[in-house]
mmCIF file of C-alpha atoms in Angstrom:
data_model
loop_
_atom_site.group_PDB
_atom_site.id
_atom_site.type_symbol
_atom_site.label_atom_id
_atom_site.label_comp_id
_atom_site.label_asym_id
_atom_site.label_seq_id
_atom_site.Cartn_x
_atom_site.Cartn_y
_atom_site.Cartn_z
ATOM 1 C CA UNK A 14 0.000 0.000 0.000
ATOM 2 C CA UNK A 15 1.279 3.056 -1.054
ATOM 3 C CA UNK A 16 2.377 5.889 1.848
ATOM 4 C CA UNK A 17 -0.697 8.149 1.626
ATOM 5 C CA UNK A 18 -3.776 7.206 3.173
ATOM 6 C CA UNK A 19 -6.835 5.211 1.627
ATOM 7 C CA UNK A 20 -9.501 7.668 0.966
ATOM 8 C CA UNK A 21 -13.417 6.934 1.959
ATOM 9 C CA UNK A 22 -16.135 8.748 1.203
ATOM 10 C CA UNK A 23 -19.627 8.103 3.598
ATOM 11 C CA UNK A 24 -22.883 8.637 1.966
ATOM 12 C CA UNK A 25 -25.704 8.236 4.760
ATOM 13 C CA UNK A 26 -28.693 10.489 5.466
ATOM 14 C CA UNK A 27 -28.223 10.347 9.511
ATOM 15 C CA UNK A 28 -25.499 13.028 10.392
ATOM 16 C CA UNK A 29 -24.572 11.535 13.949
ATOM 17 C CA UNK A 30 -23.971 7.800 12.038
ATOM 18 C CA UNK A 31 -21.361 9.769 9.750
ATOM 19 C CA UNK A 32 -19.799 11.923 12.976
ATOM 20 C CA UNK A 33 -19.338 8.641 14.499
ATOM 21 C CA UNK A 34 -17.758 6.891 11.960
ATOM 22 C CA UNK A 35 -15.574 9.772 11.261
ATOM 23 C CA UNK A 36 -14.466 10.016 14.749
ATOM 24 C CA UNK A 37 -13.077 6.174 14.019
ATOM 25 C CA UNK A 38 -11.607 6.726 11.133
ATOM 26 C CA UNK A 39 -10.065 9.656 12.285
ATOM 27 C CA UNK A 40 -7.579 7.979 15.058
ATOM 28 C CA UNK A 41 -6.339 5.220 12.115
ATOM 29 C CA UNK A 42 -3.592 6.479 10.232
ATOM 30 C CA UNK A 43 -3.900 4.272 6.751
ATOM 31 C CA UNK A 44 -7.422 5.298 6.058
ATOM 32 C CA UNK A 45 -9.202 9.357 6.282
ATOM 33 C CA UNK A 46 -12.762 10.296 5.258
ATOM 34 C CA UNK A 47 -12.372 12.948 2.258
ATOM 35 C CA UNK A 48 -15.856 13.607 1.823
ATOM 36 C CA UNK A 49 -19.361 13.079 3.302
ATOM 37 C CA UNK A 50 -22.816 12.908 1.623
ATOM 38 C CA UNK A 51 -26.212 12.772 3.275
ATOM 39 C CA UNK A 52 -28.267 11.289 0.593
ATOM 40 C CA UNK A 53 -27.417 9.194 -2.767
ATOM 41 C CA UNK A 54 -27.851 11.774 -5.374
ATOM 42 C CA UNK A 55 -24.815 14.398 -3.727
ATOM 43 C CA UNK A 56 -22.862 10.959 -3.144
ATOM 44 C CA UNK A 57 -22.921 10.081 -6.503
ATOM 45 C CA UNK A 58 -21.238 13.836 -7.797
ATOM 46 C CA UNK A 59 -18.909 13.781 -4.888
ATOM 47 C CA UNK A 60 -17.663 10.261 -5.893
ATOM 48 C CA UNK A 61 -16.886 11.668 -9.097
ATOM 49 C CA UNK A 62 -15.484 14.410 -7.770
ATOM 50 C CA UNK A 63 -12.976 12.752 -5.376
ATOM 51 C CA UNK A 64 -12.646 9.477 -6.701
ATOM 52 C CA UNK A 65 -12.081 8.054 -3.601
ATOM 53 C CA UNK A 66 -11.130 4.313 -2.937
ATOM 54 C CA UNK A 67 -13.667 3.313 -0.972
ATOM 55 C CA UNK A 68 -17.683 4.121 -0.795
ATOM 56 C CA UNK A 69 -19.027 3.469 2.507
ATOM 57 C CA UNK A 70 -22.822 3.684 1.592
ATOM 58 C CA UNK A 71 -26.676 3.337 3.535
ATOM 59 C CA UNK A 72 -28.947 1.164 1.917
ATOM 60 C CA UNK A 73 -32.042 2.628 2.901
ATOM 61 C CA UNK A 74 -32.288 6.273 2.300
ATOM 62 C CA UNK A 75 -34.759 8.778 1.101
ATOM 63 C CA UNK A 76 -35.801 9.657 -2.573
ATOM 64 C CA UNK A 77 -33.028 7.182 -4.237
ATOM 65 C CA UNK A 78 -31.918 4.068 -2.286
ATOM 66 C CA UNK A 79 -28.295 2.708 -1.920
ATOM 67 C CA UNK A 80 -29.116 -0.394 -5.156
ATOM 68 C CA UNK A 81 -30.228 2.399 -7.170
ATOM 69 C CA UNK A 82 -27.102 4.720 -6.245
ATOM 70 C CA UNK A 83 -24.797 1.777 -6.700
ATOM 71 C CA UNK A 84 -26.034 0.605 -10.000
ATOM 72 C CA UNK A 85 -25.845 4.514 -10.987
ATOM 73 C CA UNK A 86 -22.261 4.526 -9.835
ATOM 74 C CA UNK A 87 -20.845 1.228 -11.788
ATOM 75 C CA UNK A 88 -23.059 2.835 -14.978
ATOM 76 C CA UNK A 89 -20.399 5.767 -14.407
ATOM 77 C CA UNK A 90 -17.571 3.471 -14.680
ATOM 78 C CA UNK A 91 -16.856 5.083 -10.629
ATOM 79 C CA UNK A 92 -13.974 2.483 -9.726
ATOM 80 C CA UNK A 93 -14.244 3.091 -6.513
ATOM 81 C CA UNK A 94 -14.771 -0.128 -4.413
ATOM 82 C CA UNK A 95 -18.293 0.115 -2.671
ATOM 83 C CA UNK A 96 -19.562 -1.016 0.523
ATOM 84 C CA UNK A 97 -23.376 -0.965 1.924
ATOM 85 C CA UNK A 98 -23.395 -0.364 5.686
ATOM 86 C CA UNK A 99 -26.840 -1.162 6.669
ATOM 87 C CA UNK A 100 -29.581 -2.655 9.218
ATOM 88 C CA UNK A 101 -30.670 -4.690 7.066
ATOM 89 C CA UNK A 102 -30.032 -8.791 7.040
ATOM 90 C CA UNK A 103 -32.091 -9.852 4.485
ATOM 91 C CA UNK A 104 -31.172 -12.239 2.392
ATOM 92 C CA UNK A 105 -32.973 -10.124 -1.078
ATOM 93 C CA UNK A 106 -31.032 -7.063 0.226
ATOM 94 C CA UNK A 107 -27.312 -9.095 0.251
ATOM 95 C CA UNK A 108 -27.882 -10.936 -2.537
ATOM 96 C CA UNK A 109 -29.116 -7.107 -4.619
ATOM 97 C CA UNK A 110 -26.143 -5.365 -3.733
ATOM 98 C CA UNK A 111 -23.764 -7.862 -4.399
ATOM 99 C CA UNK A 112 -25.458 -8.799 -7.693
ATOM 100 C CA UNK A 113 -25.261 -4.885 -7.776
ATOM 101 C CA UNK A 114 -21.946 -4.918 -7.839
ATOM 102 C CA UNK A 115 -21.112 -3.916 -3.913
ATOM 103 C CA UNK A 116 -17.663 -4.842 -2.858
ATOM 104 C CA UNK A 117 -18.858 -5.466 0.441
ATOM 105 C CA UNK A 118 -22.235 -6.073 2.889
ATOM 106 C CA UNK A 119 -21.569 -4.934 6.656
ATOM 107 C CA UNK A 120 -24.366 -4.707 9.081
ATOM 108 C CA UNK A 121 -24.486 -0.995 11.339
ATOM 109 C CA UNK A 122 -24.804 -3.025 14.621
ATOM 110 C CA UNK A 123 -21.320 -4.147 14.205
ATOM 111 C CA UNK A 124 -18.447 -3.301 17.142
ATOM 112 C CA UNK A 125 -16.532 -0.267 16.222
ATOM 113 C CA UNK A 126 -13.226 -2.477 16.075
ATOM 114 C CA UNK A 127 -14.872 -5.022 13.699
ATOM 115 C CA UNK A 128 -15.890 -2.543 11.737
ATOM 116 C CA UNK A 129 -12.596 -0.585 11.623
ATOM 117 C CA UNK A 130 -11.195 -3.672 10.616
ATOM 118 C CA UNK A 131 -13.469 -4.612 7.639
ATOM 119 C CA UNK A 132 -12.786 -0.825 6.633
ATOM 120 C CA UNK A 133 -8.661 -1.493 5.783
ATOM 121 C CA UNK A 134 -9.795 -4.921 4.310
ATOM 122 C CA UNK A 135 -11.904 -3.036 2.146
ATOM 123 C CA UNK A 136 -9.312 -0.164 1.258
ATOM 124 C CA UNK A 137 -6.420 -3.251 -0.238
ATOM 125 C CA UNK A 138 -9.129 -4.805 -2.524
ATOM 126 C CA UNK A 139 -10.717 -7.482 -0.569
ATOM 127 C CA UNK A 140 -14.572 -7.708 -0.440
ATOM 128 C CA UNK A 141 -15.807 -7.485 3.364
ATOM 129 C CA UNK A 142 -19.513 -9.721 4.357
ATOM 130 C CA UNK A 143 -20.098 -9.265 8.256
ATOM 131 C CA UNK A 144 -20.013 -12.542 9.466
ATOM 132 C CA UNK A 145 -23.496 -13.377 10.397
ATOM 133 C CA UNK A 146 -24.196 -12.933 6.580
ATOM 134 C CA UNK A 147 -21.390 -14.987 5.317
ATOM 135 C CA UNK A 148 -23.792 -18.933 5.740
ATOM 136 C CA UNK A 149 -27.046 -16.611 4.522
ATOM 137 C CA UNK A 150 -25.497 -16.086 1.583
ATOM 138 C CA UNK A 151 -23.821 -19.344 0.679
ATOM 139 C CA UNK A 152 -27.037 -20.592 1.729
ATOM 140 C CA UNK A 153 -29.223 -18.097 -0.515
ATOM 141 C CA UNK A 154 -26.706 -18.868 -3.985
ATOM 142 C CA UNK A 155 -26.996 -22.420 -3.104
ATOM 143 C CA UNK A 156 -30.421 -22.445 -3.169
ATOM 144 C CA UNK A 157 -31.123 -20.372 -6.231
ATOM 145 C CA UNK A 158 -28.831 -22.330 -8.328
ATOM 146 C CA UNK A 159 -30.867 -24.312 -11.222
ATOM 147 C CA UNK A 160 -31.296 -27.788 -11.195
ATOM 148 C CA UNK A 161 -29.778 -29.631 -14.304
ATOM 149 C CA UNK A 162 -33.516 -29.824 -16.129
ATOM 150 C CA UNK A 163 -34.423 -25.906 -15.630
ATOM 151 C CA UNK A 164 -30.435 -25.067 -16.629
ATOM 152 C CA UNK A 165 -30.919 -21.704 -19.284
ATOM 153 C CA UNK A 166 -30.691 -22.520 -22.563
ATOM 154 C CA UNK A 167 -28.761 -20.038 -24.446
ATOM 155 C CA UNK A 168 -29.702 -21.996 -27.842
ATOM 156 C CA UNK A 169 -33.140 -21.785 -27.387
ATOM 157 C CA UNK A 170 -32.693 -17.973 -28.288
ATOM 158 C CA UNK A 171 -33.061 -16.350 -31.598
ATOM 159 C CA UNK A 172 -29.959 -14.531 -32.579
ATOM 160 C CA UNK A 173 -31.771 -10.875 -31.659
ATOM 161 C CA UNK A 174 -32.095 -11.912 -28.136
ATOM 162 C CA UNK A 175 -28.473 -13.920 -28.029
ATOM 163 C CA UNK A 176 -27.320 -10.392 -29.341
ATOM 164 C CA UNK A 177 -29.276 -8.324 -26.641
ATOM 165 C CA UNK A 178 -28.312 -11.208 -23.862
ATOM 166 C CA UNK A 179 -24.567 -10.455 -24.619
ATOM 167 C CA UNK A 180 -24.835 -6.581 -24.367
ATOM 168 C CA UNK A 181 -27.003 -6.981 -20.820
ATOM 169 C CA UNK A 182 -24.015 -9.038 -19.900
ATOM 170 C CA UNK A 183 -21.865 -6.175 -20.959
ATOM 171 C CA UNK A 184 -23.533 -3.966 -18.195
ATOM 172 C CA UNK A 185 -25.736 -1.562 -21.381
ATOM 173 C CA UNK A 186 -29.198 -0.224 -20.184
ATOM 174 C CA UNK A 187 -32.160 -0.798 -22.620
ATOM 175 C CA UNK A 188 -31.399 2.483 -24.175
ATOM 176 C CA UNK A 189 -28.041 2.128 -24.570
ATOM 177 C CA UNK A 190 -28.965 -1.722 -26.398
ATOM 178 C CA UNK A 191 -31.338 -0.332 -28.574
ATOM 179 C CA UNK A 192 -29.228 2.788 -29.571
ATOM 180 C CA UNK A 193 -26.456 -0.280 -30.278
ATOM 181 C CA UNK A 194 -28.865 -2.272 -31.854
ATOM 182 C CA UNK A 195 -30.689 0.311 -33.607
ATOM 183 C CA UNK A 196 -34.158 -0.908 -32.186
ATOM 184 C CA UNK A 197 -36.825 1.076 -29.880
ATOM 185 C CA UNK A 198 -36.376 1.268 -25.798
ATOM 186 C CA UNK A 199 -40.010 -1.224 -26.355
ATOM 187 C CA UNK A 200 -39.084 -3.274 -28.588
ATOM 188 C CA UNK A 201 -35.478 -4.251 -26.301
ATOM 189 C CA UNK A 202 -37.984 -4.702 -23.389
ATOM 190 C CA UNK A 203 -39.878 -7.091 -25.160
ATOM 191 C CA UNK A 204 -36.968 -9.167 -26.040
ATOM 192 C CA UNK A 205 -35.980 -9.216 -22.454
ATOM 193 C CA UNK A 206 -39.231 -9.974 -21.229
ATOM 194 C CA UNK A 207 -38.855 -13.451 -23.862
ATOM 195 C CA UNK A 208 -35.257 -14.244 -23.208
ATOM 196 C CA UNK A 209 -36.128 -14.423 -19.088
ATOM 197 C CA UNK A 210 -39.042 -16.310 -19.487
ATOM 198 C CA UNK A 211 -37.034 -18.756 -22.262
ATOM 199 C CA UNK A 212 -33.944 -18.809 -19.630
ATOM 200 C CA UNK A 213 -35.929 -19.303 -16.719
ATOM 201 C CA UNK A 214 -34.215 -16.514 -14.868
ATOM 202 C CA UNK A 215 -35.716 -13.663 -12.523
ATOM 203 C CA UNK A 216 -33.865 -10.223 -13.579
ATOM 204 C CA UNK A 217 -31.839 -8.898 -15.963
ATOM 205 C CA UNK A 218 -28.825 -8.782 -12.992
ATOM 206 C CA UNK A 219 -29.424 -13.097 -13.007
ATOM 207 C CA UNK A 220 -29.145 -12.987 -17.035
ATOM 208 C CA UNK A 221 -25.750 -10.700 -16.880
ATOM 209 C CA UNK A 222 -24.400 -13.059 -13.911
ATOM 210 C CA UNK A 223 -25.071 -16.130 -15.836
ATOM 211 C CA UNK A 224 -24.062 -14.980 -18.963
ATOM 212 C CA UNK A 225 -20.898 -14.103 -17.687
ATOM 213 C CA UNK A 226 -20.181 -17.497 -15.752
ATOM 214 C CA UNK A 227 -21.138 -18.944 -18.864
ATOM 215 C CA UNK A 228 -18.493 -16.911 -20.964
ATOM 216 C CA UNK A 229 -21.452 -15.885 -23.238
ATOM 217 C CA UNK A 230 -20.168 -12.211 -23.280
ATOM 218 C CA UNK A 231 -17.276 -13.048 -25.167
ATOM 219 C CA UNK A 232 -18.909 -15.290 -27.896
#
């Protein structure tokens, strides 16, 4: 790690939460807050502002929610790596942000130390999961994963939807597909709506993942 400390920005809408993690960081010497944000949208121009290394960021917060501020953020290429600090334990939350792509998932009834802790791991590249979390969601990608007989079918597409299944996996929104593709916003939905049913998958984020496992992005 390189002598200057690891920058973090905190996007939270409760002001004391943000003093109090400040007042943490503030007695390590590897790691400083460079910026603060109380709700997603100012987050989002101060993280490409400061370009910090690491997002600490609420889940639940008014007007735009932390999944919708961290999809916004990848869709700006922010390479900043991303952490959700939240109340929230359930299992459709983890698996969202990670699918998301969050770096991390740590819980804000954590010990100050732990927390601390996760915060360096987070700041050298590794991804952080508090450690009640870590059997939910083994448990939760266990469960979801498709039996041999409901395995997706990438050749039971036609080529238009094998061509709009390899952009998803390239991280496009509809718009940017059917600007690509030359096709209407509608018309991209549509094929979407046919390729999930055909796959047997839930969300666009479960096409991208599998796509990518699959190595259907390159093809």
């Amino acid at each position: 790690m390189s002598d200057s400390p690891a920058s973090i920005l905190l996007i939270d809408d409760h002001p004391l939460l943000r003093q109090g993690i400040k007042q943490l960081v503030d007695m390590e010497e590897d790691i400083e807050v460079i910026g603060e944000a109380s709700n997603a949208a100012d987050g989002i121009r101060l993280a490409t502002e400061l370009e910090p290394d690491l997002i600490l960021m609420d889940l639940n917060m008014p007007e735009m929610d932390g999944i919708e501020a961290l999809r916004k953020l990848r869709e700006q290429n922010v390479g900043s790596r991303i952490v959700m600090f939240t109340v929230s334990d359930q299992e459709e939350d983890v698996v969202a942000a990670l699918r998301a792509g969050a770096d991390g998932y740590l819980l804000k009834d954590m010990e100050p130390e732990d927390m601390i802790a996760q915060l360096h791991q987070a700041a050298v590249g590794k991804m952080v999961i508090s450690d009640r979390l870590t059997t939910l969601l083994a448990e939760a990608l266990r469960s979801n994963k498709p039996q041999a007989s409901t395995r997706p079918d990438f050749d039971s597409l036609t080529p238009r939807e094998k061509d709009i299944l390899r952009l998803i996996a390239e991280g496009l929104s509809n718009k940017m597909i059917g600007r690509k593709l030359d096709i209407s916003d509608g018309t991209v939905k549509v094929h979407v709506k046919h390729l999930l049913k055909k796959l047997n998958l839930r969300s666009r984020v479960e096409v991208a993942v599998w796509a990518v496992e699959e190595g259907l992005h390159k093809a």
